[in-house]
Tab-separated table of C-alpha atoms in Angstrom:
chain	number	residue	atom	x	y	z
A	1	UNK	CA	24.851	41.722	-41.893
A	2	UNK	CA	21.236	40.935	-40.129
A	3	UNK	CA	21.043	37.230	-42.030
A	4	UNK	CA	24.739	36.659	-40.965
A	5	UNK	CA	24.684	37.179	-37.833
A	6	UNK	CA	20.736	35.588	-37.418
A	7	UNK	CA	22.469	32.269	-39.523
A	8	UNK	CA	25.788	32.637	-36.974
A	9	UNK	CA	23.369	32.890	-33.754
A	10	UNK	CA	22.004	29.810	-35.226
A	11	UNK	CA	24.266	28.245	-35.529
A	12	UNK	CA	25.966	28.993	-31.708
A	13	UNK	CA	22.671	27.648	-30.692
A	14	UNK	CA	22.682	24.649	-31.651
A	15	UNK	CA	26.536	24.097	-31.807
A	16	UNK	CA	24.921	24.465	-27.244
A	17	UNK	CA	23.168	21.879	-27.750
A	18	UNK	CA	19.906	24.538	-26.991
A	19	UNK	CA	16.601	24.337	-28.269
A	20	UNK	CA	14.653	28.667	-28.383
A	21	UNK	CA	12.820	27.625	-25.898
A	22	UNK	CA	15.891	27.599	-23.753
A	23	UNK	CA	17.542	30.494	-25.211
A	24	UNK	CA	13.906	32.509	-24.378
A	25	UNK	CA	13.667	31.012	-21.674
A	26	UNK	CA	17.785	32.313	-20.386
A	27	UNK	CA	18.052	35.361	-22.395
A	28	UNK	CA	14.502	36.764	-21.763
A	29	UNK	CA	14.271	37.407	-25.404
A	30	UNK	CA	11.357	35.600	-27.220
A	31	UNK	CA	10.822	32.719	-28.446
A	32	UNK	CA	9.410	33.549	-32.298
A	33	UNK	CA	11.578	37.121	-32.157
A	34	UNK	CA	15.182	34.779	-32.232
A	35	UNK	CA	13.248	32.569	-34.402
A	36	UNK	CA	12.540	35.307	-36.835
A	37	UNK	CA	16.249	36.892	-36.202
A	38	UNK	CA	17.618	32.932	-37.351
A	39	UNK	CA	15.520	33.271	-40.461
A	40	UNK	CA	16.845	36.667	-41.553
A	41	UNK	CA	12.417	37.222	-40.685
A	42	UNK	CA	13.765	40.556	-38.923
A	43	UNK	CA	16.430	42.292	-37.901
A	44	UNK	CA	18.552	42.377	-34.546
A	45	UNK	CA	18.658	45.465	-31.520
A	46	UNK	CA	22.388	45.859	-30.439
A	47	UNK	CA	20.280	44.650	-27.126
A	48	UNK	CA	19.450	41.820	-28.510
A	49	UNK	CA	22.939	41.166	-30.011
A	50	UNK	CA	24.420	41.829	-25.951
A	51	UNK	CA	22.158	39.477	-23.587
A	52	UNK	CA	23.099	36.891	-26.418
A	53	UNK	CA	26.704	38.200	-26.140
A	54	UNK	CA	26.343	38.280	-22.350
A	55	UNK	CA	24.762	34.577	-22.250
A	56	UNK	CA	27.173	32.499	-24.640
A	57	UNK	CA	29.819	35.179	-23.115
A	58	UNK	CA	31.448	35.533	-26.191
A	59	UNK	CA	32.313	39.226	-27.623
A	60	UNK	CA	29.720	41.293	-30.103
A	61	UNK	CA	32.154	40.538	-33.473
A	62	UNK	CA	31.809	36.562	-33.245
A	63	UNK	CA	27.718	37.271	-34.579
A	64	UNK	CA	29.408	39.223	-37.790
A	65	UNK	CA	32.248	36.916	-39.149
A	66	UNK	CA	30.704	35.103	-42.592
A	67	UNK	CA	30.356	31.637	-42.062
A	68	UNK	CA	29.421	28.555	-44.607
A	69	UNK	CA	29.557	25.036	-44.295
A	70	UNK	CA	33.587	24.760	-45.685
A	71	UNK	CA	34.562	27.202	-41.983
A	72	UNK	CA	31.442	26.037	-39.963
A	73	UNK	CA	34.531	24.049	-37.679
A	74	UNK	CA	37.579	26.404	-37.890
A	75	UNK	CA	34.047	29.551	-36.690
A	76	UNK	CA	32.866	27.122	-33.777
A	77	UNK	CA	36.476	27.333	-32.849
A	78	UNK	CA	36.693	30.969	-32.793
A	79	UNK	CA	33.727	30.928	-30.726
A	80	UNK	CA	35.005	28.421	-28.378
A	81	UNK	CA	38.345	29.904	-28.308
A	82	UNK	CA	36.879	33.305	-27.531
A	83	UNK	CA	35.628	32.043	-23.835
A	84	UNK	CA	39.136	31.406	-23.039
A	85	UNK	CA	40.765	34.356	-24.644
A	86	UNK	CA	40.052	38.102	-24.251
A	87	UNK	CA	40.128	39.250	-27.888
A	88	UNK	CA	40.468	42.525	-28.423
A	89	UNK	CA	38.522	43.805	-31.426
A	90	UNK	CA	41.806	44.694	-33.422
A	91	UNK	CA	42.088	40.703	-32.998
A	92	UNK	CA	38.688	40.087	-34.022
A	93	UNK	CA	38.762	42.183	-37.171
A	94	UNK	CA	42.497	40.342	-38.518
A	95	UNK	CA	40.418	37.387	-37.456
A	96	UNK	CA	37.286	38.353	-40.003
A	97	UNK	CA	39.570	39.187	-42.647
A	98	UNK	CA	41.898	35.954	-43.118
A	99	UNK	CA	38.353	34.070	-42.512
A	100	UNK	CA	36.661	36.125	-45.836
A	101	UNK	CA	40.843	35.542	-47.679
A	102	UNK	CA	40.382	31.665	-47.388
A	103	UNK	CA	36.846	32.289	-49.035
A	104	UNK	CA	37.805	33.764	-51.147
A	105	UNK	CA	40.957	31.463	-52.445
A	106	UNK	CA	38.552	28.085	-52.140
A	107	UNK	CA	36.428	30.138	-54.687
């Protein structure tokens, strides 16, 4: 799961054109720590996930959705939608299930 979360942090950061330095300044997280999270070199804590979630104004579970090149655009659309619409935990799990099913159908 850390690999998924780390990759999604990077996707979301890059989508917003934020550098590691920018993200570090506005979240209080160390730049090297963010880089290590993104590259699956260290685990992310709940506190760190909370800081990132608040900074990007998205639900925590958005970081846990498996993403790859084939569903990246849909994921980014979901990230943006989650800023405008309050998603329940059930909504997020339904979306995760749909994305997983879509990935399995592509295999």
